[in-house]
CSV table of C-alpha atoms and ligand atoms in Angstrom, one decimal:
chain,number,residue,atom,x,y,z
A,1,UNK,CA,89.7,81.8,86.6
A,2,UNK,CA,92.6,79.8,87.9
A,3,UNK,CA,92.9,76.4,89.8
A,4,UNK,CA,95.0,74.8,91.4
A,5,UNK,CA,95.1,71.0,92.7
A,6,UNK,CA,98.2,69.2,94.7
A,7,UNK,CA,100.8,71.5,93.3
A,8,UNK,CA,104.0,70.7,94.8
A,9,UNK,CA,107.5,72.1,93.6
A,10,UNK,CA,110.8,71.0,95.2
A,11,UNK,CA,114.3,72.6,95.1
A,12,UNK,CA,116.3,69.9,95.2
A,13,UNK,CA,115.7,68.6,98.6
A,14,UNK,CA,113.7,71.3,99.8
A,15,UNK,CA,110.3,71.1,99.1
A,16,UNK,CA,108.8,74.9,98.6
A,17,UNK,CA,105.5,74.2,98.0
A,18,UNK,CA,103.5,71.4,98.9
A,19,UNK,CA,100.1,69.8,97.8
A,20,UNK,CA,98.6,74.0,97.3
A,21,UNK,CA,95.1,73.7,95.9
A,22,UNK,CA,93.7,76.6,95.2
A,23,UNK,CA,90.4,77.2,93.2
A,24,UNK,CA,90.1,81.7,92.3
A,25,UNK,CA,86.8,83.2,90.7
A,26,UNK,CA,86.4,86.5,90.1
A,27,UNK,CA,87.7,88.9,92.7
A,28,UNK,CA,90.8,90.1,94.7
A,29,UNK,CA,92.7,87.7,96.3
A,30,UNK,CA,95.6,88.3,98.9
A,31,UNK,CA,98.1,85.9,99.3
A,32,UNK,CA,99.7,86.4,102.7
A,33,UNK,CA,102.6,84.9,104.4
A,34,UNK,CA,105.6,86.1,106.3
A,35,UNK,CA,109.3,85.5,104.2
A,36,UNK,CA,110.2,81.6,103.1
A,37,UNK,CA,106.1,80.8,103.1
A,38,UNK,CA,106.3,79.9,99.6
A,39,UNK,CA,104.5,82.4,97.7
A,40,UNK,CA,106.3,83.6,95.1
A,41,UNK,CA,107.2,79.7,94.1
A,42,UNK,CA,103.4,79.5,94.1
A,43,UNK,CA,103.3,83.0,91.5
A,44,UNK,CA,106.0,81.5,89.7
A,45,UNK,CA,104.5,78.1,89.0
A,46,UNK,CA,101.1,79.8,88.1
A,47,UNK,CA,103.1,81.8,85.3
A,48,UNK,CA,104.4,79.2,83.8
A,49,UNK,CA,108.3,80.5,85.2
A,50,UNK,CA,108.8,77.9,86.9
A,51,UNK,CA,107.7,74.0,86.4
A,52,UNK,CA,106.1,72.4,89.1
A,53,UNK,CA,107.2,69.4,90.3
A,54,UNK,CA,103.5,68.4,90.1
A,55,UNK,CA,99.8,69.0,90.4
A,56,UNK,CA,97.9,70.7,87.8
A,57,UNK,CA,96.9,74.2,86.7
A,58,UNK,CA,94.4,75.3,85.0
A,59,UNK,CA,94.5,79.4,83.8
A,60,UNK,CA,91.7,80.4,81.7
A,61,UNK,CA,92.6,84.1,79.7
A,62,UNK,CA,95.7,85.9,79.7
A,63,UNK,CA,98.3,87.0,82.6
A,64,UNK,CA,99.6,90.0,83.2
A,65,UNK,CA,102.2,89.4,86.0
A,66,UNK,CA,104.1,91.4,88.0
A,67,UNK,CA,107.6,89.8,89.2
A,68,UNK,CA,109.0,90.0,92.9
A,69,UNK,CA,111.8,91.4,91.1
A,70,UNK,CA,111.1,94.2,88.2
A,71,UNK,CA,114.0,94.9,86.4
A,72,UNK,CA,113.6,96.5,82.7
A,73,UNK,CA,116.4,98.3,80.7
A,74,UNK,CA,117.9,101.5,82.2
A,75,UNK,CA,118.3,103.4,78.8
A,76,UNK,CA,114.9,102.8,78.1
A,77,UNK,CA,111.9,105.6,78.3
A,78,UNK,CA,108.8,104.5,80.8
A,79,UNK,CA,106.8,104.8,77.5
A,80,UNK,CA,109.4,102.5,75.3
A,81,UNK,CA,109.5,100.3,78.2
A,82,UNK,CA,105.6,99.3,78.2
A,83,UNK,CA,105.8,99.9,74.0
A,84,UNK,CA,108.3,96.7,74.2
A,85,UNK,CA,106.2,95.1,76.6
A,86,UNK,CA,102.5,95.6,74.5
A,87,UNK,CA,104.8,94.2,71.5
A,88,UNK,CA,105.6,91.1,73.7
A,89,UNK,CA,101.9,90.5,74.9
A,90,UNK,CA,100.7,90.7,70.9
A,91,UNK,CA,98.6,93.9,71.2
A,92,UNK,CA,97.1,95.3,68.2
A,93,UNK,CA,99.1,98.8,67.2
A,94,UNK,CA,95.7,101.0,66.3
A,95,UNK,CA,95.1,101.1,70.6
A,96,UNK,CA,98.6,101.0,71.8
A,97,UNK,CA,100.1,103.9,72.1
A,98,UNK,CA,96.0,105.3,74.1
A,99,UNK,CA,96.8,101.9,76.4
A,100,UNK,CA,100.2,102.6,77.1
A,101,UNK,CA,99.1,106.3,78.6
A,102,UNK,CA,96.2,105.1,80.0
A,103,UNK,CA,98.2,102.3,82.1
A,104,UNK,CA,100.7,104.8,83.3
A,105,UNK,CA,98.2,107.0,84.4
A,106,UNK,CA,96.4,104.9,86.5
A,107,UNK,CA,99.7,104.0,88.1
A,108,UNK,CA,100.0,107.7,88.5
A,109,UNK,CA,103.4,108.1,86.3
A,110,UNK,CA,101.3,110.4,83.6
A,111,UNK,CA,104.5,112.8,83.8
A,112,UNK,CA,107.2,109.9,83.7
A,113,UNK,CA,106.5,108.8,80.0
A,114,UNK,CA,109.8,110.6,78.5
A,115,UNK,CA,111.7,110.1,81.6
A,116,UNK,CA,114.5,106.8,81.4
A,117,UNK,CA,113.7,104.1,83.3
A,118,UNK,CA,117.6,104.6,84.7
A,119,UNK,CA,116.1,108.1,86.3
A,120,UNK,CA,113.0,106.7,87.9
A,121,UNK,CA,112.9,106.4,91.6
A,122,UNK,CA,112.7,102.3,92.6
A,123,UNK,CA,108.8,103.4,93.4
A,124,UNK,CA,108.3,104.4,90.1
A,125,UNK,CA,109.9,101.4,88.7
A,126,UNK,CA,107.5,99.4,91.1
A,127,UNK,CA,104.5,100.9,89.8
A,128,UNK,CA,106.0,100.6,85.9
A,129,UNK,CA,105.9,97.2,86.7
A,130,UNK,CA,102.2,97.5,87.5
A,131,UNK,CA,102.0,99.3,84.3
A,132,UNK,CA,103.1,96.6,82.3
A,133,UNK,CA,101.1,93.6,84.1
A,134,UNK,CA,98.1,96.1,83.7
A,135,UNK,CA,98.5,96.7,80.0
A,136,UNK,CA,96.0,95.0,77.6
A,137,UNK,CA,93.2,94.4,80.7
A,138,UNK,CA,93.8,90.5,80.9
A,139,UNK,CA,91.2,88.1,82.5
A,140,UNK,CA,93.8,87.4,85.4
A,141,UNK,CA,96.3,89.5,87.4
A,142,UNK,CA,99.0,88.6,89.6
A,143,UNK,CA,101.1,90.6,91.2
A,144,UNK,CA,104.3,89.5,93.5
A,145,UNK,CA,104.8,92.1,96.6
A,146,UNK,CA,103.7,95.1,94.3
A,147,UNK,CA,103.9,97.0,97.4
A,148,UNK,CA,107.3,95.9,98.6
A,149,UNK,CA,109.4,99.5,99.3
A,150,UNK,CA,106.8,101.9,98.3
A,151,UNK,CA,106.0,104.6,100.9
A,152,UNK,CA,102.2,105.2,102.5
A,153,UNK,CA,100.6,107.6,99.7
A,154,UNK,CA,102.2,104.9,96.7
A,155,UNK,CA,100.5,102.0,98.8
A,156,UNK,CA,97.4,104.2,98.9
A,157,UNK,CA,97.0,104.6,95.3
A,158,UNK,CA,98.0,101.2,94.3
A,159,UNK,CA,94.8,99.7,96.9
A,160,UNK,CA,93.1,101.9,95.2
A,161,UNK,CA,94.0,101.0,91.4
A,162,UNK,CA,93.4,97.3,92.2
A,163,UNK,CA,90.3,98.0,93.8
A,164,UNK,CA,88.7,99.0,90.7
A,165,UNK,CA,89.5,95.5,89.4
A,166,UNK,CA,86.9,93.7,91.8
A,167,UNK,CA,84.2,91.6,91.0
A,168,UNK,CA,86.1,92.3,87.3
A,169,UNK,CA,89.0,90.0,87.0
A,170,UNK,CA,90.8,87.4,89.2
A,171,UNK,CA,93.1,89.2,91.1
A,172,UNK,CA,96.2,87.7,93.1
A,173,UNK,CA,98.4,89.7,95.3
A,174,UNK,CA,101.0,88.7,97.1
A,175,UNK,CA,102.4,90.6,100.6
A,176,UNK,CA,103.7,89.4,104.0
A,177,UNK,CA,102.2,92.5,105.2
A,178,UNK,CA,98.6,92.0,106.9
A,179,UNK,CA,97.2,95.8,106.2
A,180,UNK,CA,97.9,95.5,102.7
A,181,UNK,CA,95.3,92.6,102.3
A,182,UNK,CA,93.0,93.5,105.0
A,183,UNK,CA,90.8,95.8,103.7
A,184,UNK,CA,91.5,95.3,100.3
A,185,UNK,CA,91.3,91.8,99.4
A,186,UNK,CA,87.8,90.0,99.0
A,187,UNK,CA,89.8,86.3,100.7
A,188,UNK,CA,93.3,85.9,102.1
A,189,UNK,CA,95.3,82.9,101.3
A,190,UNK,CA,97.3,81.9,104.3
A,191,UNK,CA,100.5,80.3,103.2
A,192,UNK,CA,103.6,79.1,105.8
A,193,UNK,CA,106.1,76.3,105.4
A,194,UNK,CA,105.0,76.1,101.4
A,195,UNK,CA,101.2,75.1,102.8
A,196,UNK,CA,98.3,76.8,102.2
A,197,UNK,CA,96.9,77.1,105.4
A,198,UNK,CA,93.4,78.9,105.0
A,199,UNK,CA,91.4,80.6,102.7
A,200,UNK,CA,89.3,83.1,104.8
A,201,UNK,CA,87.9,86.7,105.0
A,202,UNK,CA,89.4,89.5,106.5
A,203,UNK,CA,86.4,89.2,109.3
A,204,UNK,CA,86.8,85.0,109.4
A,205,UNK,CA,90.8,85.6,110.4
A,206,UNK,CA,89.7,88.0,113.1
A,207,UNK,CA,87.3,85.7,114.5
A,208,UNK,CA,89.7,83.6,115.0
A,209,UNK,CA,91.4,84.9,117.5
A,210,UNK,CA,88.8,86.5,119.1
A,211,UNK,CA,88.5,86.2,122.8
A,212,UNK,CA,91.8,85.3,123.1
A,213,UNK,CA,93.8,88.4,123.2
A,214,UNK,CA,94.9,90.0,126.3
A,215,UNK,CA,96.4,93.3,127.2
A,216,UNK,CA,98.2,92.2,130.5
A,217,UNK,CA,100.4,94.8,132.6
A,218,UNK,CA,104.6,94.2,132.2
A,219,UNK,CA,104.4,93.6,135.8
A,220,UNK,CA,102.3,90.5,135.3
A,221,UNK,CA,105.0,89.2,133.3
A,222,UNK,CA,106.1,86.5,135.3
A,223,UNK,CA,102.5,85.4,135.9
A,224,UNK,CA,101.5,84.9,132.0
A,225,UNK,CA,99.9,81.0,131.8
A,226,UNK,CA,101.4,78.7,129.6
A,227,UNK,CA,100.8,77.9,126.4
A,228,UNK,CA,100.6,82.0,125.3
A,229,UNK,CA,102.1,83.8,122.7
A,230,UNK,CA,103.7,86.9,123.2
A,231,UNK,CA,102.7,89.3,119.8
A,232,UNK,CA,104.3,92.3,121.2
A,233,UNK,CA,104.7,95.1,123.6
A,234,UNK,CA,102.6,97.9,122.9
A,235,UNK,CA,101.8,101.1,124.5
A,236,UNK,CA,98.0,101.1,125.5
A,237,UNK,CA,96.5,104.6,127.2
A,238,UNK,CA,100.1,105.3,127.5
A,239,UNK,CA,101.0,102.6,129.4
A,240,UNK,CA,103.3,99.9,128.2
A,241,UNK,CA,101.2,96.6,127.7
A,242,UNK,CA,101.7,93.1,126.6
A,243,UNK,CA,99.7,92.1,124.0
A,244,UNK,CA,99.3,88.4,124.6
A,245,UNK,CA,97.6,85.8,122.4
A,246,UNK,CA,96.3,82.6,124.2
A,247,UNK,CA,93.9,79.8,124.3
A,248,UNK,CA,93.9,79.9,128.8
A,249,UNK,CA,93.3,83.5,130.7
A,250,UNK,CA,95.8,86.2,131.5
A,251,UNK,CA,96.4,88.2,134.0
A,252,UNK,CA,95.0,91.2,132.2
A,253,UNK,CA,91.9,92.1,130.0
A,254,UNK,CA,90.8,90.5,127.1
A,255,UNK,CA,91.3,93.4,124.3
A,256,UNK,CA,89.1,92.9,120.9
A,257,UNK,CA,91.3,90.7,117.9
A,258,UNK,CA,92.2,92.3,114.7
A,259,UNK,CA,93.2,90.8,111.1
A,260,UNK,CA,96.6,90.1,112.2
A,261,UNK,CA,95.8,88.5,115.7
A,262,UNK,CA,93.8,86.3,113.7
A,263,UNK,CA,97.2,85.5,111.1
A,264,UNK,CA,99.4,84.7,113.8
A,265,UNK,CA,96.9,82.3,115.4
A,266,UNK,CA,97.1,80.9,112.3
A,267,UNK,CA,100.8,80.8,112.0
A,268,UNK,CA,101.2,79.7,115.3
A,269,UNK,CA,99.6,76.2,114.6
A,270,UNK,CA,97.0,77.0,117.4
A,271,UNK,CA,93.7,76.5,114.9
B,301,ADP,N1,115.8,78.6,93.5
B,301,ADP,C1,115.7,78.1,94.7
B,301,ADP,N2,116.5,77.1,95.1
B,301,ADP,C2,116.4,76.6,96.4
B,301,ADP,N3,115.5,77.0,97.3
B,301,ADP,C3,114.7,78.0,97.0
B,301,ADP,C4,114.7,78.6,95.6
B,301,ADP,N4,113.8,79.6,95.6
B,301,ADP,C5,113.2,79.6,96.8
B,301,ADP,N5,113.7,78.6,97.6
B,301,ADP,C6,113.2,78.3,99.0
B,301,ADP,O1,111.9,78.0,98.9
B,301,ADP,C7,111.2,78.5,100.0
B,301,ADP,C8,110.0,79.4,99.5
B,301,ADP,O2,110.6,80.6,98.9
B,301,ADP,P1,109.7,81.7,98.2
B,301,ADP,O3,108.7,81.0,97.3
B,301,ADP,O4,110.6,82.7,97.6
B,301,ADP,O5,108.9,82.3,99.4
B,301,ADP,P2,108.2,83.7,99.7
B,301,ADP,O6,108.0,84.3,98.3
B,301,ADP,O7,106.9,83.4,100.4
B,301,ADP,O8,109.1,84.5,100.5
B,301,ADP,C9,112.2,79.3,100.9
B,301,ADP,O9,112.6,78.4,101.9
B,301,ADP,C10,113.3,79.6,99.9
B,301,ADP,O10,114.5,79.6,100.5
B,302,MG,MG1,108.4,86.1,97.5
């Protein structure tokens, strides 16, 4: 369980996060926003890294946490590595050394235990780092851009590992990649400009912009209505397409909304 009311930290003169309330039960939570949004000032607060410039927060069990930035000691073996973190996190010897290999299996680096952390592919270190926040099955997990630089089958398997954590433990993930929360995630927190903006389902963001996407020709270009936003060109049936998001008809057909139509509604001030 964690909550969260008027949390604000500032940077100086820049404030990074403002007034986030947030209140997280049991289940996986994705916490989306493109770069700058605020979210890892958010993780970082939460964590106790950082010190809010106010608000409260309450965390009831223990953290495992997964940095934007993993770093651990080259020299180190993937099994030393989580052995010095288990130390850190108080676990009781008898069951370390069976949590340690069951944690990097289930991150799928069963074969790296012997291998240096120095010889590990970034990936690898990536998913170590899930290792770690993993080891010791606390209460609450959060986990900054754990899928940051890891290729299709590694994003697979990590949706997958969290998944089994639902309905479990509170689960926070962080991404500014819409896919990674969309099917995975039980709500998405929408953050931009350090503001939380929404807290919705995958099939609430949708809705949002449903009915107000268009597929309009290239050659209607010059005849879009104003206020639209343009989400991009696309190739539709071959054809190269505007996809168009707007409150006021096109000149084209509307086309059905997905997750991230819904997002950049959202970002785009429009709801
Ligand atoms: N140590 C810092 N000093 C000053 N500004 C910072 C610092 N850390 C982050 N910021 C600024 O705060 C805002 C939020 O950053 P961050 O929390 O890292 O966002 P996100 O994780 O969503 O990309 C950004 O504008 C960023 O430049
Ligand atoms: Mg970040």
């Amino acid at each position: 369980m964690i909550e969260v009311t008027a949390l604000t930290k500032r940077y100086g003169k820049k404030t990074a996060l403002s007034g986030a309330g947030l209140s997280l039960g049991k289940g996986i939570y994705g916490l989306l926003g493109p770069n700058g949004a605020g979210k890892t000032t958010l993780i970082r607060c939460l964590v106790g890294v950082l010190r809010p410039t106010g608000g409260t927060i309450t965390i009831q069990g223990e953290t495992g946490y997964l940095p934007q930035k993993f770093g651990v000691m080259g020299s180190l073996t993937a099994y030393e590595a989580l052995d010095l973190f288990a130390e850190l996190k108080g676990l009781p010897r008898e069951a370390r050394r069976e949590e340690i290999l069951d944690s990097l299996a289930r991150v799928g680096l069963e074969d790296a235990e012997k291998r240096r952390v120095k010889a590990l592919s970034g990936g690898m270190v990536r998913r170590l780092g899930v290792a770690q926040a993993i080891l010791g099955d606390p209460e609450n997990l959060i986990l900054d851009e754990p899928t940051a630089g890891l290729d299709p089958e590694e994003r697979l398997r990590f949706k997958n590992l969290f998944a089994q954590f639902r309905g479990r433990r509170t689960v926070l993930i962080s991404t500014h990649i819409v896919e990674d929360v969309e099917s995975l995630c039980d709500h998405i927190i929408l953050m931009n400009g350090g503001r939380i903006l929404t807290v919705a389902t995958a099939d609430e963001l949708r809705s949002a912009a449903q009915g107000k996407v268009y597929s309009v020709p290239v050659s209607e270009r010059e005849n879009l209505q104003k206020p639209f936003f343009l989400l991009r060109d696309e190739l539709a049936e071959g054809q190269e397409r505007l996809r168009v998001l707007s409150d006021v008809e096109q000149p084209g057909q509307r086309i059905p909304a997905t997750v991230e139509d819904g997002y950049m509604r959202y970002l785009k001030g429009a709801v």
